[in-house]
Tab-separated table of C-alpha atoms in Angstrom:
chain	number	residue	atom	x	y	z
A	441	UNK	CA	0.000	0.000	0.000
A	442	UNK	CA	1.259	3.472	-0.831
A	443	UNK	CA	2.568	5.401	2.166
A	444	UNK	CA	0.054	7.766	3.709
A	445	UNK	CA	0.868	11.335	4.724
A	446	UNK	CA	2.158	11.780	8.247
A	447	UNK	CA	-0.572	12.290	10.803
A	448	UNK	CA	-0.997	15.822	12.040
A	449	UNK	CA	0.008	15.929	15.712
A	450	UNK	CA	-2.815	18.401	16.362
A	451	UNK	CA	-5.477	15.911	15.279
A	452	UNK	CA	-7.742	14.902	18.146
A	453	UNK	CA	-9.189	11.451	17.775
A	454	UNK	CA	-12.920	10.999	17.833
A	455	UNK	CA	-14.313	8.878	20.684
A	456	UNK	CA	-13.004	5.350	20.227
A	457	UNK	CA	-15.047	2.216	19.882
A	458	UNK	CA	-15.286	0.453	23.233
A	459	UNK	CA	-15.218	-3.196	24.132
A	460	UNK	CA	-14.931	-5.088	27.428
A	461	UNK	CA	-11.654	-3.988	28.962
A	462	UNK	CA	-11.490	-0.448	27.605
A	463	UNK	CA	-10.675	1.576	24.509
A	464	UNK	CA	-9.673	-0.179	21.312
A	465	UNK	CA	-7.605	2.778	20.076
A	466	UNK	CA	-5.695	5.412	22.099
A	467	UNK	CA	-7.259	8.815	22.689
A	468	UNK	CA	-4.003	10.590	21.778
A	469	UNK	CA	-1.105	10.341	19.383
A	470	UNK	CA	2.211	8.855	20.554
A	471	UNK	CA	4.647	11.276	22.164
A	472	UNK	CA	8.374	11.333	21.491
A	473	UNK	CA	9.850	7.916	22.267
A	474	UNK	CA	6.496	6.201	21.774
A	475	UNK	CA	4.710	4.417	18.951
A	476	UNK	CA	1.560	2.471	18.209
A	477	UNK	CA	1.361	-1.275	18.623
A	478	UNK	CA	-1.287	-3.965	18.664
A	479	UNK	CA	-2.563	-5.699	21.775
A	480	UNK	CA	-3.976	-9.172	21.223
A	481	UNK	CA	-5.891	-10.895	24.022
A	482	UNK	CA	-5.775	-14.631	23.379
A	483	UNK	CA	-8.260	-15.269	26.168
A	484	UNK	CA	-10.985	-13.531	24.121
A	485	UNK	CA	-10.258	-14.748	20.577
A	486	UNK	CA	-12.698	-17.395	19.315
A	487	UNK	CA	-11.055	-17.928	15.912
A	488	UNK	CA	-14.001	-16.569	13.902
A	489	UNK	CA	-11.670	-14.773	11.441
A	490	UNK	CA	-13.877	-11.696	11.214
A	491	UNK	CA	-10.641	-9.715	11.480
A	492	UNK	CA	-9.237	-11.469	8.400
A	493	UNK	CA	-12.332	-10.769	6.327
A	494	UNK	CA	-12.493	-7.141	7.455
A	495	UNK	CA	-8.815	-6.602	6.626
A	496	UNK	CA	-9.209	-8.049	3.141
A	497	UNK	CA	-12.301	-5.960	2.433
A	498	UNK	CA	-10.663	-2.799	3.734
A	499	UNK	CA	-7.555	-3.265	1.579
A	500	UNK	CA	-9.114	-4.903	-1.475
A	501	UNK	CA	-6.992	-8.044	-1.234
A	502	UNK	CA	-7.952	-11.364	-2.827
A	503	UNK	CA	-8.847	-14.244	-0.520
A	504	UNK	CA	-5.412	-15.852	-0.861
A	505	UNK	CA	-3.552	-12.765	0.408
A	506	UNK	CA	-4.108	-12.066	4.108
A	507	UNK	CA	-2.463	-9.134	5.826
A	508	UNK	CA	-4.023	-10.414	9.033
A	509	UNK	CA	-4.093	-14.135	9.736
A	510	UNK	CA	-5.507	-16.390	12.425
A	511	UNK	CA	-3.486	-19.385	13.535
A	512	UNK	CA	-4.201	-22.168	15.983
A	513	UNK	CA	-2.313	-23.729	18.880
A	514	UNK	CA	-3.278	-26.731	20.975
A	515	UNK	CA	-1.959	-28.883	23.797
A	516	UNK	CA	-2.784	-30.963	26.837
A	517	UNK	CA	-3.956	-34.558	27.068
A	518	UNK	CA	-7.407	-36.096	26.941
A	519	UNK	CA	-9.701	-35.209	28.568
A	520	UNK	CA	-7.931	-31.951	29.490
A	521	UNK	CA	-7.087	-30.441	26.112
A	522	UNK	CA	-6.846	-26.809	25.049
A	523	UNK	CA	-7.097	-24.979	21.758
A	524	UNK	CA	-6.448	-21.276	21.390
A	525	UNK	CA	-6.138	-18.873	18.479
A	526	UNK	CA	-3.579	-16.318	17.325
A	527	UNK	CA	-4.679	-13.256	15.365
A	528	UNK	CA	-1.688	-11.470	13.915
A	529	UNK	CA	-1.179	-8.511	11.576
A	530	UNK	CA	2.017	-6.514	11.208
A	531	UNK	CA	3.835	-6.234	14.539
A	532	UNK	CA	5.219	-2.748	13.769
A	533	UNK	CA	8.632	-3.940	14.950
A	534	UNK	CA	11.157	-1.612	16.529
A	535	UNK	CA	13.891	-3.138	14.324
A	536	UNK	CA	11.851	-4.238	11.290
A	537	UNK	CA	13.758	-6.794	9.226
A	538	UNK	CA	11.617	-5.991	6.179
A	539	UNK	CA	12.901	-2.408	6.256
A	540	UNK	CA	16.578	-3.240	6.751
A	541	UNK	CA	16.554	-5.799	3.934
A	542	UNK	CA	14.643	-3.831	1.303
A	543	UNK	CA	16.946	-2.802	-1.576
A	544	UNK	CA	14.635	-0.058	-2.884
A	545	UNK	CA	13.881	1.605	0.476
A	546	UNK	CA	10.173	0.957	-0.073
A	547	UNK	CA	9.759	0.627	3.701
A	548	UNK	CA	9.772	3.504	6.148
A	549	UNK	CA	8.923	3.807	9.821
A	550	UNK	CA	6.493	6.651	10.440
A	551	UNK	CA	8.226	9.219	12.649
A	552	UNK	CA	5.037	9.944	14.646
A	553	UNK	CA	3.129	6.681	14.832
A	554	UNK	CA	6.016	4.214	14.512
A	555	UNK	CA	4.011	2.261	11.947
A	556	UNK	CA	6.101	0.387	9.364
A	557	UNK	CA	4.798	1.677	6.022
A	558	UNK	CA	5.337	0.185	2.586
A	559	UNK	CA	5.313	2.108	-0.695
A	560	UNK	CA	3.950	0.090	-3.602
A	561	UNK	CA	5.285	2.779	-5.946
A	562	UNK	CA	8.882	2.168	-4.815
A	563	UNK	CA	8.553	-1.634	-4.661
A	564	UNK	CA	10.002	-3.716	-7.508
A	565	UNK	CA	8.582	-7.029	-6.291
A	566	UNK	CA	11.921	-8.654	-5.405
A	567	UNK	CA	10.214	-10.355	-2.440
A	568	UNK	CA	13.322	-10.076	-0.284
A	569	UNK	CA	11.242	-8.645	2.554
A	570	UNK	CA	9.053	-11.757	2.530
A	571	UNK	CA	12.201	-13.793	3.253
A	572	UNK	CA	13.382	-11.441	6.001
A	573	UNK	CA	10.238	-11.245	8.138
A	574	UNK	CA	10.038	-14.047	10.709
A	575	UNK	CA	6.261	-13.613	10.918
A	576	UNK	CA	5.574	-13.802	7.179
A	577	UNK	CA	3.838	-10.423	7.303
A	578	UNK	CA	4.711	-8.933	3.857
A	579	UNK	CA	2.638	-10.677	1.190
A	580	UNK	CA	3.559	-10.743	-2.496
A	581	UNK	CA	0.726	-10.061	-4.936
A	582	UNK	CA	1.678	-11.633	-8.291
A	583	UNK	CA	-1.138	-9.824	-10.102
A	584	UNK	CA	0.219	-6.434	-9.092
A	585	UNK	CA	3.876	-7.434	-9.015
A	586	UNK	CA	4.458	-5.801	-5.635
A	587	UNK	CA	4.392	-6.634	-1.954
A	588	UNK	CA	1.789	-5.335	0.486
A	589	UNK	CA	1.328	-5.402	4.246
A	590	UNK	CA	-0.741	-4.203	7.171
A	591	UNK	CA	-0.148	-0.527	8.036
A	592	UNK	CA	-2.484	-0.473	11.037
A	593	UNK	CA	-5.119	1.204	8.852
A	594	UNK	CA	-3.529	4.627	9.249
A	595	UNK	CA	-6.186	6.213	7.086
A	596	UNK	CA	-8.841	5.038	9.565
A	597	UNK	CA	-6.787	6.043	12.602
A	598	UNK	CA	-6.336	9.566	11.248
A	599	UNK	CA	-10.121	9.807	11.016
A	600	UNK	CA	-10.554	8.649	14.606
A	601	UNK	CA	-11.637	5.125	13.693
A	602	UNK	CA	-10.159	1.838	14.816
A	603	UNK	CA	-8.407	-0.385	12.253
A	604	UNK	CA	-10.750	-2.675	10.335
A	605	UNK	CA	-9.612	-5.787	12.190
A	606	UNK	CA	-10.100	-4.101	15.573
A	607	UNK	CA	-13.546	-2.802	14.658
A	608	UNK	CA	-14.674	-6.164	13.298
A	609	UNK	CA	-13.661	-8.350	16.252
A	610	UNK	CA	-16.877	-9.327	18.074
A	611	UNK	CA	-14.987	-10.194	21.271
A	612	UNK	CA	-12.740	-7.138	21.508
A	613	UNK	CA	-9.651	-9.349	21.334
A	614	UNK	CA	-7.624	-6.842	19.267
A	615	UNK	CA	-6.767	-3.287	20.272
A	616	UNK	CA	-4.282	-0.541	19.459
A	617	UNK	CA	-2.175	0.872	22.272
A	618	UNK	CA	0.786	3.176	22.773
A	619	UNK	CA	4.179	1.554	23.364
A	620	UNK	CA	7.100	3.190	25.188
A	621	UNK	CA	9.938	2.235	22.849
A	622	UNK	CA	12.800	2.300	25.389
A	623	UNK	CA	10.899	0.281	27.974
A	624	UNK	CA	9.673	-2.198	25.389
A	625	UNK	CA	13.153	-2.646	23.915
A	626	UNK	CA	14.424	-3.505	27.398
A	627	UNK	CA	11.655	-6.065	28.025
A	628	UNK	CA	9.643	-7.378	25.087
A	629	UNK	CA	8.813	-10.837	26.441
A	630	UNK	CA	5.114	-9.964	26.301
A	631	UNK	CA	5.382	-10.253	22.505
A	632	UNK	CA	6.265	-13.945	22.718
A	633	UNK	CA	3.623	-16.654	22.530
A	634	UNK	CA	3.377	-20.332	21.588
A	635	UNK	CA	3.082	-20.661	17.829
A	636	UNK	CA	5.086	-17.498	17.138
A	637	UNK	CA	8.777	-16.943	16.279
A	638	UNK	CA	10.903	-15.224	18.884
A	639	UNK	CA	10.068	-11.540	19.241
A	640	UNK	CA	13.802	-10.896	19.473
A	641	UNK	CA	14.261	-11.367	15.723
A	642	UNK	CA	12.972	-7.845	15.071
A	643	UNK	CA	11.526	-6.732	18.456
A	644	UNK	CA	7.820	-7.083	17.780
A	645	UNK	CA	5.654	-4.531	19.604
A	646	UNK	CA	2.470	-6.643	19.634
A	647	UNK	CA	1.609	-7.325	23.276
A	648	UNK	CA	-0.082	-10.676	23.773
A	649	UNK	CA	-2.217	-11.594	26.758
A	650	UNK	CA	-1.981	-15.343	27.266
A	651	UNK	CA	-4.429	-17.577	29.144
A	652	UNK	CA	-3.288	-18.427	32.645
A	653	UNK	CA	-3.760	-22.179	32.258
A	654	UNK	CA	-1.726	-22.954	29.146
A	655	UNK	CA	-0.298	-26.498	29.319
A	656	UNK	CA	3.488	-26.786	28.910
A	657	UNK	CA	3.189	-28.813	25.689
A	658	UNK	CA	0.987	-26.360	23.831
A	659	UNK	CA	2.181	-25.510	20.337
A	660	UNK	CA	1.240	-24.963	16.721
A	661	UNK	CA	-1.209	-27.376	15.098
A	662	UNK	CA	0.434	-27.413	11.681
A	663	UNK	CA	3.742	-29.094	12.518
A	664	UNK	CA	2.773	-32.233	10.586
A	665	UNK	CA	2.137	-30.297	7.368
A	666	UNK	CA	5.434	-29.432	5.723
A	667	UNK	CA	5.245	-28.026	2.218
A	668	UNK	CA	7.825	-27.040	-0.363
A	669	UNK	CA	8.629	-23.414	-0.930
A	670	UNK	CA	8.671	-21.806	-4.369
A	671	UNK	CA	11.681	-22.720	-6.564
A	672	UNK	CA	12.412	-19.151	-7.795
A	673	UNK	CA	13.795	-20.528	-11.085
A	674	UNK	CA	15.289	-17.201	-12.334
A	675	UNK	CA	17.344	-17.003	-9.146
A	676	UNK	CA	18.467	-20.617	-9.546
A	677	UNK	CA	19.807	-19.733	-13.001
A	678	UNK	CA	21.351	-16.467	-11.849
A	679	UNK	CA	23.172	-17.908	-8.845
A	680	UNK	CA	24.662	-20.928	-10.605
A	681	UNK	CA	25.793	-19.056	-13.715
A	682	UNK	CA	27.310	-16.107	-11.852
A	683	UNK	CA	29.221	-18.484	-9.591
A	684	UNK	CA	30.388	-20.444	-12.640
A	685	UNK	CA	31.617	-17.214	-14.258
A	686	UNK	CA	33.460	-16.143	-11.105
A	687	UNK	CA	35.189	-19.514	-10.870
A	688	UNK	CA	36.090	-19.409	-14.554
A	689	UNK	CA	37.678	-15.973	-14.334
A	690	UNK	CA	39.652	-17.103	-11.303
A	691	UNK	CA	41.163	-19.926	-13.354
A	692	UNK	CA	41.739	-17.600	-16.314
A	693	UNK	CA	43.713	-15.210	-14.118
A	694	UNK	CA	46.056	-18.023	-13.050
A	695	UNK	CA	46.405	-19.425	-16.561
A	696	UNK	CA	47.242	-16.003	-17.940
A	697	UNK	CA	49.934	-15.567	-15.314
A	698	UNK	CA	51.653	-18.890	-15.983
A	699	UNK	CA	50.814	-20.051	-19.504
A	700	UNK	CA	49.897	-16.963	-21.591
A	701	UNK	CA	47.615	-19.110	-23.742
A	702	UNK	CA	46.288	-17.041	-26.661
A	703	UNK	CA	42.912	-18.776	-26.541
A	704	UNK	CA	42.018	-17.415	-23.114
A	705	UNK	CA	40.134	-14.400	-24.459
A	706	UNK	CA	37.589	-16.748	-26.061
A	707	UNK	CA	36.924	-18.369	-22.697
A	708	UNK	CA	36.733	-14.963	-21.056
A	709	UNK	CA	34.101	-13.834	-23.556
A	710	UNK	CA	32.114	-17.044	-23.047
A	711	UNK	CA	32.284	-16.621	-19.256
A	712	UNK	CA	31.252	-12.994	-19.602
A	713	UNK	CA	28.285	-14.040	-21.743
A	714	UNK	CA	27.169	-16.477	-19.033
A	715	UNK	CA	27.432	-13.721	-16.423
A	716	UNK	CA	25.341	-11.393	-18.605
A	717	UNK	CA	22.708	-14.098	-19.117
A	718	UNK	CA	22.551	-14.737	-15.389
A	719	UNK	CA	22.103	-11.064	-14.534
A	720	UNK	CA	19.386	-10.757	-17.157
A	721	UNK	CA	17.646	-13.870	-15.831
A	722	UNK	CA	17.568	-12.427	-12.321
A	723	UNK	CA	15.254	-9.605	-13.443
A	724	UNK	CA	12.618	-12.202	-14.389
A	725	UNK	CA	12.216	-12.858	-10.684
A	726	UNK	CA	11.037	-9.301	-10.120
A	727	UNK	CA	7.387	-8.361	-10.158
A	728	UNK	CA	8.333	-5.071	-11.879
A	729	UNK	CA	11.531	-5.800	-13.852
A	730	UNK	CA	11.492	-2.434	-15.633
A	731	UNK	CA	12.361	-0.833	-12.296
A	732	UNK	CA	15.262	-3.179	-11.492
A	733	UNK	CA	17.639	-0.200	-11.313
A	734	UNK	CA	15.997	0.845	-8.051
A	735	UNK	CA	17.699	-2.097	-6.336
A	736	UNK	CA	20.816	0.078	-5.939
A	737	UNK	CA	19.132	2.426	-3.461
A	738	UNK	CA	19.715	0.359	-0.341
A	739	UNK	CA	23.512	0.033	-0.396
A	740	UNK	CA	23.778	1.190	3.219
A	741	UNK	CA	21.803	-1.711	4.642
A	742	UNK	CA	20.660	-4.226	2.010
A	743	UNK	CA	22.820	-7.163	0.908
A	744	UNK	CA	20.723	-7.432	-2.236
A	745	UNK	CA	21.763	-3.914	-3.249
A	746	UNK	CA	25.383	-4.810	-2.539
A	747	UNK	CA	25.056	-7.973	-4.624
A	748	UNK	CA	23.728	-5.960	-7.561
A	749	UNK	CA	26.603	-3.487	-7.293
A	750	UNK	CA	29.371	-6.077	-6.881
A	751	UNK	CA	28.135	-8.325	-9.717
A	752	UNK	CA	27.675	-5.318	-12.005
A	753	UNK	CA	31.251	-4.269	-11.264
A	754	UNK	CA	32.368	-7.852	-11.840
A	755	UNK	CA	30.766	-7.908	-15.286
A	756	UNK	CA	32.237	-4.522	-16.178
A	757	UNK	CA	35.789	-5.340	-15.068
A	758	UNK	CA	35.524	-8.812	-16.642
A	759	UNK	CA	34.754	-7.167	-19.984
A	760	UNK	CA	37.903	-5.073	-19.632
A	761	UNK	CA	39.926	-8.178	-18.756
A	762	UNK	CA	38.567	-10.052	-21.792
A	763	UNK	CA	39.551	-7.123	-24.023
A	764	UNK	CA	43.003	-7.017	-22.431
A	765	UNK	CA	43.458	-10.720	-23.159
A	766	UNK	CA	42.391	-10.176	-26.768
A	767	UNK	CA	44.973	-7.452	-27.454
A	768	UNK	CA	47.583	-8.909	-25.093
A	769	UNK	CA	47.667	-5.649	-23.146
A	770	UNK	CA	50.350	-5.169	-20.494
A	771	UNK	CA	49.282	-4.959	-16.876
A	772	UNK	CA	46.262	-7.146	-17.448
A	773	UNK	CA	47.158	-9.225	-14.379
A	774	UNK	CA	45.924	-6.348	-12.211
A	775	UNK	CA	42.671	-6.217	-14.162
A	776	UNK	CA	42.312	-9.991	-13.797
A	777	UNK	CA	42.841	-9.811	-10.060
A	778	UNK	CA	40.275	-6.995	-9.820
A	779	UNK	CA	37.807	-9.133	-11.775
A	780	UNK	CA	38.298	-12.030	-9.382
A	781	UNK	CA	37.922	-9.830	-6.294
A	782	UNK	CA	34.695	-8.272	-7.579
A	783	UNK	CA	33.365	-11.721	-8.405
A	784	UNK	CA	34.218	-13.127	-4.982
A	785	UNK	CA	32.554	-10.108	-3.375
A	786	UNK	CA	29.466	-10.800	-5.479
A	787	UNK	CA	29.315	-14.440	-4.387
A	788	UNK	CA	29.755	-13.387	-0.758
A	789	UNK	CA	26.919	-10.846	-1.067
A	790	UNK	CA	24.726	-13.484	-2.716
A	791	UNK	CA	25.271	-15.779	0.251
A	792	UNK	CA	24.552	-13.010	2.776
A	793	UNK	CA	21.198	-12.299	1.112
A	794	UNK	CA	19.940	-15.702	2.179
A	795	UNK	CA	21.542	-15.858	5.617
A	796	UNK	CA	18.548	-14.377	7.469
A	797	UNK	CA	16.948	-15.397	10.761
A	798	UNK	CA	13.570	-16.003	9.167
A	799	UNK	CA	15.016	-18.866	7.050
A	800	UNK	CA	16.928	-21.016	9.578
A	801	UNK	CA	18.160	-23.598	7.023
A	802	UNK	CA	19.788	-20.767	5.053
A	803	UNK	CA	21.122	-18.904	8.074
A	804	UNK	CA	24.420	-20.748	8.428
A	805	UNK	CA	27.886	-20.992	6.953
A	806	UNK	CA	26.684	-23.865	4.779
A	807	UNK	CA	25.071	-21.333	2.435
A	808	UNK	CA	28.354	-19.551	1.746
A	809	UNK	CA	30.136	-22.915	1.434
A	810	UNK	CA	27.618	-24.104	-1.151
A	811	UNK	CA	27.896	-20.946	-3.248
A	812	UNK	CA	31.708	-20.795	-3.285
A	813	UNK	CA	31.978	-24.563	-3.882
A	814	UNK	CA	29.841	-24.143	-7.013
A	815	UNK	CA	32.331	-21.584	-8.318
A	816	UNK	CA	35.265	-23.845	-7.475
A	817	UNK	CA	33.658	-26.861	-9.172
A	818	UNK	CA	32.133	-25.384	-12.331
A	819	UNK	CA	34.693	-22.675	-13.124
A	820	UNK	CA	37.699	-24.984	-13.636
A	821	UNK	CA	35.589	-27.568	-15.481
A	822	UNK	CA	34.291	-24.924	-17.871
A	823	UNK	CA	37.768	-23.550	-18.611
A	824	UNK	CA	39.212	-27.021	-19.061
A	825	UNK	CA	36.538	-27.912	-21.617
A	826	UNK	CA	36.866	-24.627	-23.505
A	827	UNK	CA	40.681	-24.487	-23.583
A	828	UNK	CA	41.286	-28.261	-23.651
A	829	UNK	CA	44.115	-27.644	-21.195
A	830	UNK	CA	45.916	-30.640	-19.740
A	831	UNK	CA	47.167	-28.704	-16.709
A	832	UNK	CA	46.565	-31.163	-13.834
A	833	UNK	CA	45.872	-28.461	-11.259
A	834	UNK	CA	42.656	-27.455	-13.078
A	835	UNK	CA	41.234	-30.946	-12.637
A	836	UNK	CA	42.341	-31.041	-9.014
A	837	UNK	CA	40.689	-27.653	-8.377
A	838	UNK	CA	37.383	-28.872	-9.835
A	839	UNK	CA	37.572	-32.095	-7.827
A	840	UNK	CA	38.269	-30.075	-4.684
A	841	UNK	CA	35.161	-28.028	-5.386
A	842	UNK	CA	33.106	-31.187	-5.821
A	843	UNK	CA	34.500	-32.677	-2.621
A	844	UNK	CA	33.784	-29.519	-0.631
A	845	UNK	CA	30.253	-29.391	-2.055
A	846	UNK	CA	29.597	-33.046	-1.246
A	847	UNK	CA	30.948	-32.758	2.293
A	848	UNK	CA	29.029	-29.528	2.883
A	849	UNK	CA	25.752	-31.022	1.712
A	850	UNK	CA	26.218	-34.145	3.837
A	851	UNK	CA	27.139	-32.147	6.938
A	852	UNK	CA	24.237	-29.762	6.419
A	853	UNK	CA	21.761	-32.629	6.137
A	854	UNK	CA	23.164	-34.172	9.323
A	855	UNK	CA	22.843	-30.794	11.080
A	856	UNK	CA	19.234	-30.416	9.944
A	857	UNK	CA	18.362	-33.943	11.025
A	858	UNK	CA	19.793	-33.579	14.525
A	859	UNK	CA	18.302	-30.155	15.203
A	860	UNK	CA	15.460	-29.668	17.669
A	861	UNK	CA	14.371	-26.483	15.895
A	862	UNK	CA	11.100	-27.097	14.069
A	863	UNK	CA	12.081	-25.341	10.837
A	864	UNK	CA	15.457	-27.108	10.572
A	865	UNK	CA	14.016	-30.510	11.335
A	866	UNK	CA	11.223	-29.864	8.827
A	867	UNK	CA	13.776	-29.109	6.097
A	868	UNK	CA	15.460	-32.454	6.770
A	869	UNK	CA	12.077	-34.194	6.559
A	870	UNK	CA	11.502	-32.653	3.133
A	871	UNK	CA	14.923	-33.775	1.900
A	872	UNK	CA	14.409	-37.290	3.234
A	873	UNK	CA	10.758	-37.433	2.157
A	874	UNK	CA	9.187	-35.921	-0.939
A	875	UNK	CA	12.551	-34.565	-2.170
A	876	UNK	CA	14.544	-37.712	-1.398
A	877	UNK	CA	15.126	-38.797	-5.000
A	878	UNK	CA	16.233	-35.343	-6.095
A	879	UNK	CA	18.561	-35.049	-3.103
A	880	UNK	CA	20.161	-38.468	-3.684
A	881	UNK	CA	20.557	-37.699	-7.397
A	882	UNK	CA	22.258	-34.420	-6.539
A	883	UNK	CA	24.723	-36.232	-4.248
A	884	UNK	CA	25.414	-38.931	-6.854
A	885	UNK	CA	26.136	-36.313	-9.515
A	886	UNK	CA	28.602	-34.632	-7.180
A	887	UNK	CA	30.515	-37.893	-6.766
A	888	UNK	CA	30.517	-38.797	-10.475
A	889	UNK	CA	30.856	-35.438	-12.220
A	890	UNK	CA	32.242	-33.335	-9.389
A	891	UNK	CA	34.989	-35.570	-8.009
A	892	UNK	CA	35.715	-38.595	-10.214
A	893	UNK	CA	35.334	-37.113	-13.712
A	894	UNK	CA	37.681	-34.112	-13.268
A	895	UNK	CA	40.446	-36.496	-12.169
A	896	UNK	CA	40.043	-39.293	-14.711
A	897	UNK	CA	38.632	-37.636	-17.857
A	898	UNK	CA	41.231	-36.285	-20.275
A	899	UNK	CA	39.460	-36.148	-23.632
A	900	UNK	CA	37.338	-33.129	-24.508
A	901	UNK	CA	34.063	-35.031	-25.207
A	902	UNK	CA	34.247	-36.770	-21.838
A	903	UNK	CA	35.102	-33.501	-20.091
A	904	UNK	CA	32.221	-31.733	-21.832
A	905	UNK	CA	29.806	-34.455	-20.708
A	906	UNK	CA	31.154	-34.214	-17.159
A	907	UNK	CA	30.773	-30.423	-17.184
A	908	UNK	CA	27.167	-30.577	-18.415
A	909	UNK	CA	26.337	-33.197	-15.796
A	910	UNK	CA	27.996	-31.147	-13.054
A	911	UNK	CA	26.155	-28.021	-14.238
A	912	UNK	CA	22.848	-29.916	-14.113
A	913	UNK	CA	23.730	-31.093	-10.613
A	914	UNK	CA	24.359	-27.544	-9.419
A	915	UNK	CA	21.063	-26.371	-10.909
A	916	UNK	CA	19.375	-29.235	-9.071
A	917	UNK	CA	21.207	-28.334	-5.881
A	918	UNK	CA	20.137	-24.706	-6.042
A	919	UNK	CA	16.554	-25.777	-6.754
A	920	UNK	CA	16.697	-27.933	-3.615
A	921	UNK	CA	18.162	-24.976	-1.745
A	922	UNK	CA	15.023	-22.947	-2.424
A	923	UNK	CA	12.268	-25.557	-2.184
A	924	UNK	CA	13.540	-27.319	0.953
A	925	UNK	CA	13.813	-24.280	3.208
A	926	UNK	CA	11.083	-24.020	5.847
A	927	UNK	CA	10.544	-20.394	6.885
A	928	UNK	CA	9.697	-19.127	10.306
A	929	UNK	CA	6.103	-17.979	10.565
A	930	UNK	CA	3.196	-17.893	12.928
A	931	UNK	CA	1.183	-21.065	13.416
A	932	UNK	CA	-1.270	-21.654	10.569
A	933	UNK	CA	-4.912	-22.565	10.908
A	934	UNK	CA	-5.565	-26.293	11.108
A	935	UNK	CA	-6.925	-26.520	7.570
A	936	UNK	CA	-4.985	-23.681	5.954
A	937	UNK	CA	-2.412	-25.701	4.047
A	938	UNK	CA	-2.200	-29.198	2.642
A	939	UNK	CA	0.529	-31.676	3.394
A	940	UNK	CA	3.370	-32.170	0.968
A	941	UNK	CA	3.018	-35.110	-1.346
């Protein structure tokens, strides 16, 4: 939703709607050091979802896109069992992860109300904010090509009316209150509840009143339903090909230093073409690709912006290096080293994009290991096929990349399997369940094409076949990377999602 004008501090709210327990909206605006926040009383919620319907009607969202959701938690043992409900909109966090991750600065925090606002005009639909938020608050609308989220109905608040969800609740379970930011930052435990991620991820300001008799085993009802995430195919292509190009230019730099092979400029041009294709493919992931240039706005805080800058510099310097190889220009070693450094920076930024708290299976060193291992495996193989070089160190480098990739994948799976964290354990269940065949195929390809073939194949046709198989394996691996991650989120309703096949 487009950002609304700042509220006038002189506005006096009209009398607020009342429910049992008091006012549902404050009678004044927040003072300095204060902001608005929701209060949800779990003891009153009956799970009717009137708040969800009201929110969708107010904001014109289709049924599948809910800026407010109702989840379910249950626990206890027969005959003493409990079921309670969670109604959750945007938590107007003090340190909003959606804002810090956004590359286009489409998010702002209102200086008076503290509400986290989103500008649809500035949004390019990269969906990075949907990966950053532990609560799954930002929702991508594929029809519009942009993200949207709850803004606490600021247009209604400015007119003295309660937000649509607050007004619609028949039990008065939702209210708006004023939060003292310093006090809340020091003690935000009231924002934690069963079925919710830790409030510490972004310091949620939603205060939750819990029932006094919650059993110790109460938790989300949807733990048995684990579904695949979207594959994000353009990003699969972009990541693998950029990492291949970085690895290739690294090998080219070394070959140029020691062999001065006149054919290297051909390989450099081919590698550059792959990098250009990958960068072009990445724009297909955007909801509004014509505005891709806006992704450079968030260099101060967004790893996505830094990735765009570093990979753009990599492509530019790589073009200069290819030209220097073509004309045999002196001093090209410095240009080659600069190309490699920009490429390595790009791979590092790519890894940091995915290492976010809201995606626990991504938030580890295994992500960076996987990305750099792809460069180390595919780059040398590609150069060896293109140049038909018999230098043994190229084969050993590719085999090392395959070995690192294989070991990293095995260790990551073991880590996921042994974890007691729901999201990590769920990722391992996907890889050992519905994705088992794809995962085993990926590991087998790593052994055959990533370790054995680079060491034993010497003829160009065999090397080309090994390279294509290894490339297919890395595409498969990156596809698994996306579809097997289980994001943090609030507990879903019992019948909200179907189990994975």
